[in-house]
PDB file of C-alpha atoms in Angstrom:
ATOM      1  CA  ASN A   1      33.664 -22.450 -42.853  1.00  0.00           C
ATOM      2  CA  ALA A   2      31.271 -25.196 -44.565  1.00  0.00           C
ATOM      3  CA  GLY A   3      29.179 -27.126 -42.067  1.00  0.00           C
ATOM      4  CA  VAL A   4      27.847 -31.109 -43.026  1.00  0.00           C
ATOM      5  CA  MET A   5      27.827 -31.830 -46.871  1.00  0.00           C
ATOM      6  CA  GLN A   6      25.325 -34.275 -48.243  1.00  0.00           C
ATOM      7  CA  ASN A   7      25.033 -35.339 -51.271  1.00  0.00           C
ATOM      8  CA  PRO A   8      22.707 -35.911 -53.814  1.00  0.00           C
ATOM      9  CA  ARG A   9      20.182 -33.368 -52.343  1.00  0.00           C
ATOM     10  CA  HIS A  10      17.489 -35.861 -54.260  1.00  0.00           C
ATOM     11  CA  LEU A  11      17.323 -39.056 -55.170  1.00  0.00           C
ATOM     12  CA  VAL A  12      15.185 -41.341 -57.652  1.00  0.00           C
ATOM     13  CA  ARG A  13      15.750 -44.846 -57.578  1.00  0.00           C
ATOM     14  CA  ARG A  14      13.519 -47.778 -59.299  1.00  0.00           C
ATOM     15  CA  ARG A  15      12.811 -50.840 -57.516  1.00  0.00           C
ATOM     16  CA  GLY A  16      16.305 -53.273 -57.006  1.00  0.00           C
ATOM     17  CA  GLN A  17      18.469 -50.317 -57.618  1.00  0.00           C
ATOM     18  CA  GLU A  18      21.655 -49.357 -55.930  1.00  0.00           C
ATOM     19  CA  ALA A  19      21.453 -46.077 -53.919  1.00  0.00           C
ATOM     20  CA  ARG A  20      24.598 -44.399 -52.930  1.00  0.00           C
ATOM     21  CA  LEU A  21      24.841 -41.691 -50.121  1.00  0.00           C
ATOM     22  CA  ARG A  22      27.456 -39.453 -49.694  1.00  0.00           C
ATOM     23  CA  CYS A  23      28.317 -37.438 -46.567  1.00  0.00           C
ATOM     24  CA  SER A  24      31.251 -34.969 -46.007  1.00  0.00           C
ATOM     25  CA  PRO A  25      31.862 -34.033 -41.909  1.00  0.00           C
ATOM     26  CA  MET A  26      32.457 -30.624 -41.199  1.00  0.00           C
ATOM     27  CA  LYS A  27      36.462 -29.414 -41.025  1.00  0.00           C
ATOM     28  CA  GLY A  28      38.659 -31.340 -38.236  1.00  0.00           C
ATOM     29  CA  HIS A  29      35.543 -34.066 -37.478  1.00  0.00           C
ATOM     30  CA  SER A  30      36.213 -37.290 -37.664  1.00  0.00           C
ATOM     31  CA  HIS A  31      33.052 -38.827 -36.474  1.00  0.00           C
ATOM     32  CA  VAL A  32      30.134 -39.212 -38.614  1.00  0.00           C
ATOM     33  CA  TYR A  33      26.854 -40.795 -37.830  1.00  0.00           C
ATOM     34  CA  TRP A  34      23.317 -41.371 -39.846  1.00  0.00           C
ATOM     35  CA  TYR A  35      20.121 -41.118 -39.455  1.00  0.00           C
ATOM     36  CA  ARG A  36      16.675 -41.888 -41.476  1.00  0.00           C
ATOM     37  CA  GLN A  37      13.639 -39.878 -40.989  1.00  0.00           C
ATOM     38  CA  LEU A  38      10.197 -41.429 -42.092  1.00  0.00           C
ATOM     39  CA  PRO A  39       8.013 -37.556 -43.281  1.00  0.00           C
ATOM     40  CA  GLU A  40       5.976 -36.044 -39.916  1.00  0.00           C
ATOM     41  CA  GLU A  41       8.372 -38.404 -37.586  1.00  0.00           C
ATOM     42  CA  GLY A  42      11.673 -38.172 -35.356  1.00  0.00           C
ATOM     43  CA  LEU A  43      15.256 -39.317 -36.866  1.00  0.00           C
ATOM     44  CA  LYS A  44      16.226 -42.893 -36.010  1.00  0.00           C
ATOM     45  CA  PHE A  45      19.686 -43.666 -35.516  1.00  0.00           C
ATOM     46  CA  MET A  46      21.476 -45.889 -38.428  1.00  0.00           C
ATOM     47  CA  VAL A  47      25.439 -46.333 -37.868  1.00  0.00           C
ATOM     48  CA  TYR A  48      28.224 -44.487 -36.283  1.00  0.00           C
ATOM     49  CA  LEU A  49      31.516 -44.458 -37.624  1.00  0.00           C
ATOM     50  CA  GLN A  50      34.873 -43.271 -36.822  1.00  0.00           C
ATOM     51  CA  LYS A  51      37.466 -43.083 -39.531  1.00  0.00           C
ATOM     52  CA  GLU A  52      37.929 -46.533 -41.215  1.00  0.00           C
ATOM     53  CA  ASN A  53      35.862 -47.895 -38.201  1.00  0.00           C
ATOM     54  CA  ILE A  54      32.027 -48.627 -37.842  1.00  0.00           C
ATOM     55  CA  ILE A  55      31.173 -48.445 -34.498  1.00  0.00           C
ATOM     56  CA  ASP A  56      27.855 -48.696 -33.560  1.00  0.00           C
ATOM     57  CA  GLU A  57      25.310 -50.351 -36.461  1.00  0.00           C
ATOM     58  CA  SER A  58      22.492 -50.877 -34.285  1.00  0.00           C
ATOM     59  CA  GLY A  59      20.265 -49.387 -35.834  1.00  0.00           C
ATOM     60  CA  MET A  60      20.793 -50.364 -39.527  1.00  0.00           C
ATOM     61  CA  PRO A  61      18.722 -52.998 -40.916  1.00  0.00           C
ATOM     62  CA  LYS A  62      20.786 -56.380 -41.342  1.00  0.00           C
ATOM     63  CA  GLU A  63      20.527 -56.863 -45.581  1.00  0.00           C
ATOM     64  CA  ARG A  64      20.963 -54.365 -48.094  1.00  0.00           C
ATOM     65  CA  PHE A  65      21.893 -51.355 -45.952  1.00  0.00           C
ATOM     66  CA  SER A  66      26.032 -50.855 -45.627  1.00  0.00           C
ATOM     67  CA  ALA A  67      27.832 -47.758 -44.267  1.00  0.00           C
ATOM     68  CA  GLU A  68      31.396 -47.242 -45.353  1.00  0.00           C
ATOM     69  CA  PHE A  69      33.917 -43.937 -44.014  1.00  0.00           C
ATOM     70  CA  PRO A  70      37.354 -44.313 -45.620  1.00  0.00           C
ATOM     71  CA  LYS A  71      40.552 -42.717 -44.601  1.00  0.00           C
ATOM     72  CA  GLU A  72      40.123 -40.207 -47.671  1.00  0.00           C
ATOM     73  CA  GLY A  73      36.881 -38.798 -48.947  1.00  0.00           C
ATOM     74  CA  PRO A  74      33.080 -39.005 -47.175  1.00  0.00           C
ATOM     75  CA  SER A  75      30.986 -41.205 -45.720  1.00  0.00           C
ATOM     76  CA  ILE A  76      28.561 -43.466 -47.929  1.00  0.00           C
ATOM     77  CA  LEU A  77      25.618 -44.926 -47.265  1.00  0.00           C
ATOM     78  CA  ARG A  78      25.462 -47.582 -49.360  1.00  0.00           C
ATOM     79  CA  ILE A  79      21.393 -49.452 -49.767  1.00  0.00           C
ATOM     80  CA  GLN A  80      21.620 -52.264 -52.329  1.00  0.00           C
ATOM     81  CA  GLN A  81      18.259 -53.553 -54.177  1.00  0.00           C
ATOM     82  CA  VAL A  82      15.769 -50.432 -52.861  1.00  0.00           C
ATOM     83  CA  VAL A  83      12.560 -51.255 -51.918  1.00  0.00           C
ATOM     84  CA  ARG A  84       9.367 -48.248 -51.518  1.00  0.00           C
ATOM     85  CA  GLY A  85       9.997 -48.571 -47.854  1.00  0.00           C
ATOM     86  CA  ASP A  86      13.568 -47.286 -48.338  1.00  0.00           C
ATOM     87  CA  SER A  87      12.152 -43.802 -49.642  1.00  0.00           C
ATOM     88  CA  ALA A  88      12.864 -41.461 -46.716  1.00  0.00           C
ATOM     89  CA  ALA A  89      15.394 -38.842 -45.958  1.00  0.00           C
ATOM     90  CA  TYR A  90      18.517 -39.736 -44.463  1.00  0.00           C
ATOM     91  CA  PHE A  91      20.851 -37.364 -42.685  1.00  0.00           C
ATOM     92  CA  CYS A  92      24.076 -37.322 -41.616  1.00  0.00           C
ATOM     93  CA  ALA A  93      25.558 -36.017 -38.788  1.00  0.00           C
ATOM     94  CA  SER A  94      29.430 -35.005 -37.544  1.00  0.00           C
ATOM     95  CA  SER A  95      31.059 -34.357 -34.485  1.00  0.00           C
ATOM     96  CA  PHE A  96      34.692 -33.252 -33.415  1.00  0.00           C
ATOM     97  CA  SER A  97      34.742 -36.634 -30.905  1.00  0.00           C
ATOM     98  CA  ARG A  98      32.573 -38.695 -29.318  1.00  0.00           C
ATOM     99  CA  SER A  99      31.325 -36.152 -26.741  1.00  0.00           C
ATOM    100  CA  ASP A 100      30.641 -33.397 -28.792  1.00  0.00           C
ATOM    101  CA  THR A 101      27.955 -31.907 -30.195  1.00  0.00           C
ATOM    102  CA  GLN A 102      26.353 -33.641 -33.026  1.00  0.00           C
ATOM    103  CA  TYR A 103      26.226 -31.339 -36.357  1.00  0.00           C
ATOM    104  CA  PHE A 104      23.511 -31.912 -38.934  1.00  0.00           C
ATOM    105  CA  GLY A 105      23.739 -31.912 -43.300  1.00  0.00           C
ATOM    106  CA  PRO A 106      21.002 -31.303 -45.872  1.00  0.00           C
ATOM    107  CA  GLY A 107      19.919 -34.363 -45.982  1.00  0.00           C
ATOM    108  CA  THR A 108      19.502 -36.595 -49.162  1.00  0.00           C
ATOM    109  CA  ARG A 109      16.041 -37.482 -49.915  1.00  0.00           C
ATOM    110  CA  LEU A 110      15.349 -40.889 -51.594  1.00  0.00           C
ATOM    111  CA  THR A 111      12.687 -41.826 -53.483  1.00  0.00           C
ATOM    112  CA  VAL A 112      12.024 -45.248 -54.739  1.00  0.00           C
ATOM    113  CA  LEU A 113       9.666 -45.522 -57.416  1.00  0.00           C
TER     114      LEU A 113
ATOM    115  CA  GLY B   1      -0.451 -48.041 -51.178  1.00  0.00           C
ATOM    116  CA  GLU B   2      -1.647 -45.851 -49.086  1.00  0.00           C
ATOM    117  CA  SER B   3       0.312 -44.938 -46.192  1.00  0.00           C
ATOM    118  CA  VAL B   4      -0.659 -43.187 -43.021  1.00  0.00           C
ATOM    119  CA  GLY B   5       1.317 -40.804 -40.692  1.00  0.00           C
ATOM    120  CA  LEU B   6       1.221 -39.602 -37.565  1.00  0.00           C
ATOM    121  CA  HIS B   7       0.206 -36.188 -37.227  1.00  0.00           C
ATOM    122  CA  LEU B   8       2.986 -33.839 -35.986  1.00  0.00           C
ATOM    123  CA  PRO B   9       1.557 -31.979 -32.598  1.00  0.00           C
ATOM    124  CA  THR B  10       1.586 -27.958 -33.254  1.00  0.00           C
ATOM    125  CA  LEU B  11       1.856 -25.290 -31.240  1.00  0.00           C
ATOM    126  CA  SER B  12       0.614 -21.920 -32.447  1.00  0.00           C
ATOM    127  CA  VAL B  13       1.999 -18.239 -31.057  1.00  0.00           C
ATOM    128  CA  GLN B  14       1.346 -14.686 -32.014  1.00  0.00           C
ATOM    129  CA  GLU B  15       4.504 -13.011 -32.483  1.00  0.00           C
ATOM    130  CA  GLY B  16       6.291 -11.803 -29.223  1.00  0.00           C
ATOM    131  CA  ASP B  17       4.844 -14.100 -27.017  1.00  0.00           C
ATOM    132  CA  ASN B  18       7.017 -16.732 -25.016  1.00  0.00           C
ATOM    133  CA  SER B  19       6.831 -20.236 -26.269  1.00  0.00           C
ATOM    134  CA  ILE B  20       7.052 -23.466 -24.558  1.00  0.00           C
ATOM    135  CA  ILE B  21       8.149 -26.911 -26.001  1.00  0.00           C
ATOM    136  CA  ASN B  22       7.892 -30.148 -24.003  1.00  0.00           C
ATOM    137  CA  CYS B  23       9.515 -33.531 -24.067  1.00  0.00           C
ATOM    138  CA  ALA B  24       9.558 -36.003 -22.311  1.00  0.00           C
ATOM    139  CA  TYR B  25      12.239 -39.416 -22.326  1.00  0.00           C
ATOM    140  CA  SER B  26      11.796 -42.869 -21.135  1.00  0.00           C
ATOM    141  CA  ASN B  27      15.733 -43.799 -20.341  1.00  0.00           C
ATOM    142  CA  SER B  28      16.616 -43.186 -16.973  1.00  0.00           C
ATOM    143  CA  ALA B  29      20.224 -43.482 -18.240  1.00  0.00           C
ATOM    144  CA  SER B  30      20.323 -40.999 -20.815  1.00  0.00           C
ATOM    145  CA  ASP B  31      22.879 -38.425 -19.453  1.00  0.00           C
ATOM    146  CA  TYR B  32      22.537 -35.440 -22.517  1.00  0.00           C
ATOM    147  CA  PHE B  33      19.904 -33.915 -24.156  1.00  0.00           C
ATOM    148  CA  ILE B  34      19.436 -31.776 -27.624  1.00  0.00           C
ATOM    149  CA  TRP B  35      16.811 -29.331 -29.028  1.00  0.00           C
ATOM    150  CA  TYR B  36      17.027 -28.993 -32.610  1.00  0.00           C
ATOM    151  CA  LYS B  37      15.220 -26.766 -35.003  1.00  0.00           C
ATOM    152  CA  GLN B  38      13.865 -28.587 -38.363  1.00  0.00           C
ATOM    153  CA  GLU B  39      12.999 -25.962 -41.283  1.00  0.00           C
ATOM    154  CA  SER B  40      10.955 -27.598 -44.177  1.00  0.00           C
ATOM    155  CA  GLY B  41      13.674 -29.485 -46.427  1.00  0.00           C
ATOM    156  CA  LYS B  42      16.335 -29.172 -44.233  1.00  0.00           C
ATOM    157  CA  GLY B  43      18.692 -30.681 -41.869  1.00  0.00           C
ATOM    158  CA  PRO B  44      18.155 -30.767 -37.995  1.00  0.00           C
ATOM    159  CA  GLN B  45      19.770 -27.460 -36.519  1.00  0.00           C
ATOM    160  CA  PHE B  46      21.578 -27.212 -33.231  1.00  0.00           C
ATOM    161  CA  ILE B  47      19.713 -24.726 -30.772  1.00  0.00           C
ATOM    162  CA  ILE B  48      20.704 -25.644 -27.350  1.00  0.00           C
ATOM    163  CA  ASP B  49      22.847 -28.547 -24.989  1.00  0.00           C
ATOM    164  CA  ILE B  50      22.548 -29.727 -21.526  1.00  0.00           C
ATOM    165  CA  ARG B  51      24.015 -32.265 -19.676  1.00  0.00           C
ATOM    166  CA  SER B  52      22.866 -34.399 -16.483  1.00  0.00           C
ATOM    167  CA  ASN B  53      24.423 -32.410 -14.059  1.00  0.00           C
ATOM    168  CA  MET B  54      22.857 -29.405 -14.764  1.00  0.00           C
ATOM    169  CA  ASP B  55      19.083 -28.492 -14.669  1.00  0.00           C
ATOM    170  CA  LYS B  56      18.976 -25.386 -16.492  1.00  0.00           C
ATOM    171  CA  ARG B  57      20.862 -23.703 -19.331  1.00  0.00           C
ATOM    172  CA  GLN B  58      19.836 -20.618 -21.394  1.00  0.00           C
ATOM    173  CA  GLY B  59      21.081 -19.092 -24.526  1.00  0.00           C
ATOM    174  CA  GLN B  60      20.720 -16.459 -26.598  1.00  0.00           C
ATOM    175  CA  ARG B  61      16.572 -16.420 -26.266  1.00  0.00           C
ATOM    176  CA  VAL B  62      16.082 -19.716 -25.123  1.00  0.00           C
ATOM    177  CA  THR B  63      16.320 -21.121 -22.304  1.00  0.00           C
ATOM    178  CA  VAL B  64      16.806 -25.626 -21.787  1.00  0.00           C
ATOM    179  CA  LEU B  65      15.183 -27.010 -18.617  1.00  0.00           C
ATOM    180  CA  LEU B  66      15.531 -30.197 -17.132  1.00  0.00           C
ATOM    181  CA  ASN B  67      13.725 -32.025 -14.587  1.00  0.00           C
ATOM    182  CA  LYS B  68      15.789 -35.610 -14.133  1.00  0.00           C
ATOM    183  CA  THR B  69      12.869 -36.761 -11.580  1.00  0.00           C
ATOM    184  CA  VAL B  70       9.997 -37.071 -13.934  1.00  0.00           C
ATOM    185  CA  LYS B  71      12.299 -37.140 -17.166  1.00  0.00           C
ATOM    186  CA  HIS B  72      10.998 -34.178 -18.531  1.00  0.00           C
ATOM    187  CA  LEU B  73      12.930 -31.526 -20.641  1.00  0.00           C
ATOM    188  CA  SER B  74      11.467 -28.384 -21.756  1.00  0.00           C
ATOM    189  CA  LEU B  75      12.628 -25.604 -23.997  1.00  0.00           C
ATOM    190  CA  GLN B  76      11.270 -21.928 -23.855  1.00  0.00           C
ATOM    191  CA  ILE B  77      11.642 -19.280 -26.297  1.00  0.00           C
ATOM    192  CA  ALA B  78      11.162 -15.975 -25.500  1.00  0.00           C
ATOM    193  CA  ALA B  79       9.745 -13.175 -27.412  1.00  0.00           C
ATOM    194  CA  THR B  80       8.862 -16.082 -30.224  1.00  0.00           C
ATOM    195  CA  GLN B  81       9.461 -14.391 -33.517  1.00  0.00           C
ATOM    196  CA  PRO B  82       8.141 -15.193 -37.203  1.00  0.00           C
ATOM    197  CA  GLY B  83      11.449 -16.841 -38.037  1.00  0.00           C
ATOM    198  CA  ASP B  84      10.994 -19.406 -35.211  1.00  0.00           C
ATOM    199  CA  SER B  85       8.879 -21.324 -36.857  1.00  0.00           C
ATOM    200  CA  ALA B  86       9.560 -24.608 -37.607  1.00  0.00           C
ATOM    201  CA  VAL B  87       9.832 -28.524 -36.140  1.00  0.00           C
ATOM    202  CA  TYR B  88      11.496 -29.108 -33.095  1.00  0.00           C
ATOM    203  CA  PHE B  89      12.681 -31.869 -31.665  1.00  0.00           C
ATOM    204  CA  CYS B  90      14.486 -33.037 -28.530  1.00  0.00           C
ATOM    205  CA  ALA B  91      17.056 -35.778 -28.539  1.00  0.00           C
ATOM    206  CA  ALA B  92      18.865 -37.637 -25.468  1.00  0.00           C
ATOM    207  CA  ALA B  93      21.753 -39.990 -25.840  1.00  0.00           C
ATOM    208  CA  GLY B  94      22.386 -42.357 -22.419  1.00  0.00           C
ATOM    209  CA  ARG B  95      26.398 -42.448 -23.011  1.00  0.00           C
ATOM    210  CA  LYS B  96      28.216 -40.743 -19.884  1.00  0.00           C
ATOM    211  CA  GLY B  97      29.663 -37.863 -21.344  1.00  0.00           C
ATOM    212  CA  GLY B  98      29.265 -39.053 -25.046  1.00  0.00           C
ATOM    213  CA  SER B  99      26.821 -37.851 -27.459  1.00  0.00           C
ATOM    214  CA  GLU B 100      26.953 -40.545 -29.745  1.00  0.00           C
ATOM    215  CA  LYS B 101      23.550 -42.512 -30.660  1.00  0.00           C
ATOM    216  CA  LEU B 102      20.862 -39.627 -30.114  1.00  0.00           C
ATOM    217  CA  VAL B 103      17.219 -41.407 -29.640  1.00  0.00           C
ATOM    218  CA  PHE B 104      14.856 -38.559 -31.060  1.00  0.00           C
ATOM    219  CA  GLY B 105      11.296 -37.507 -29.619  1.00  0.00           C
ATOM    220  CA  LYS B 106       8.887 -37.126 -32.334  1.00  0.00           C
ATOM    221  CA  GLY B 107       8.740 -33.540 -33.076  1.00  0.00           C
ATOM    222  CA  MET B 108       6.697 -30.291 -31.920  1.00  0.00           C
ATOM    223  CA  LYS B 109       5.487 -27.902 -35.151  1.00  0.00           C
ATOM    224  CA  LEU B 110       5.618 -24.270 -33.847  1.00  0.00           C
ATOM    225  CA  THR B 111       3.680 -22.142 -36.204  1.00  0.00           C
ATOM    226  CA  VAL B 112       4.417 -18.456 -34.803  1.00  0.00           C
ATOM    227  CA  ASN B 113       1.589 -15.742 -35.790  1.00  0.00           C
ATOM    228  CA  PRO B 114       2.622 -12.148 -37.454  1.00  0.00           C
TER     229      PRO B 114
END
């Protein structure tokens, strides 16, 4: 009974490159959420998706960031032209339904050089 | 460049003592609250949740108390063990009946001394 899976666990990019973060929700979960965490801070909501649809992207920066959750395959958080300020841990969570508990993955730690 | 971060508040307890971690929230529309535990290098782990129609909920060695009047939430851990050492976050959601878009507090670092 696998939990939420994220890969890669660590990602190093140079300024200007693209970062792709993947999230596979728990089996049976069709709701996915992305959060960002800076060192010694709480998680900040970015985007909420339900299969093929973006439900709430109010926490997502307007430029360079995008997210998708295709019918088949994992959810992808894409950051184009990364800058040093994008360095953070990015966590994905999934839930069975809109009102259910969110379970988190182990996170992807992005470092921008 | 240099960055300055906020230091996490820390609670140190002896093994076997009871621990209480507090959290205040600001949005009176919040109706669902969760406590998560995060160990170093890992994702948040669900501990216990409570909805606004309750003021207390108990789990295994943990109890969550909700005071909606003063917008305060607490997590009580009984007989704290070294394995409880972690950062604890409270989170709140504002959509009635839903749990999307969690708003997290800053966290409290719990250190359990053997």
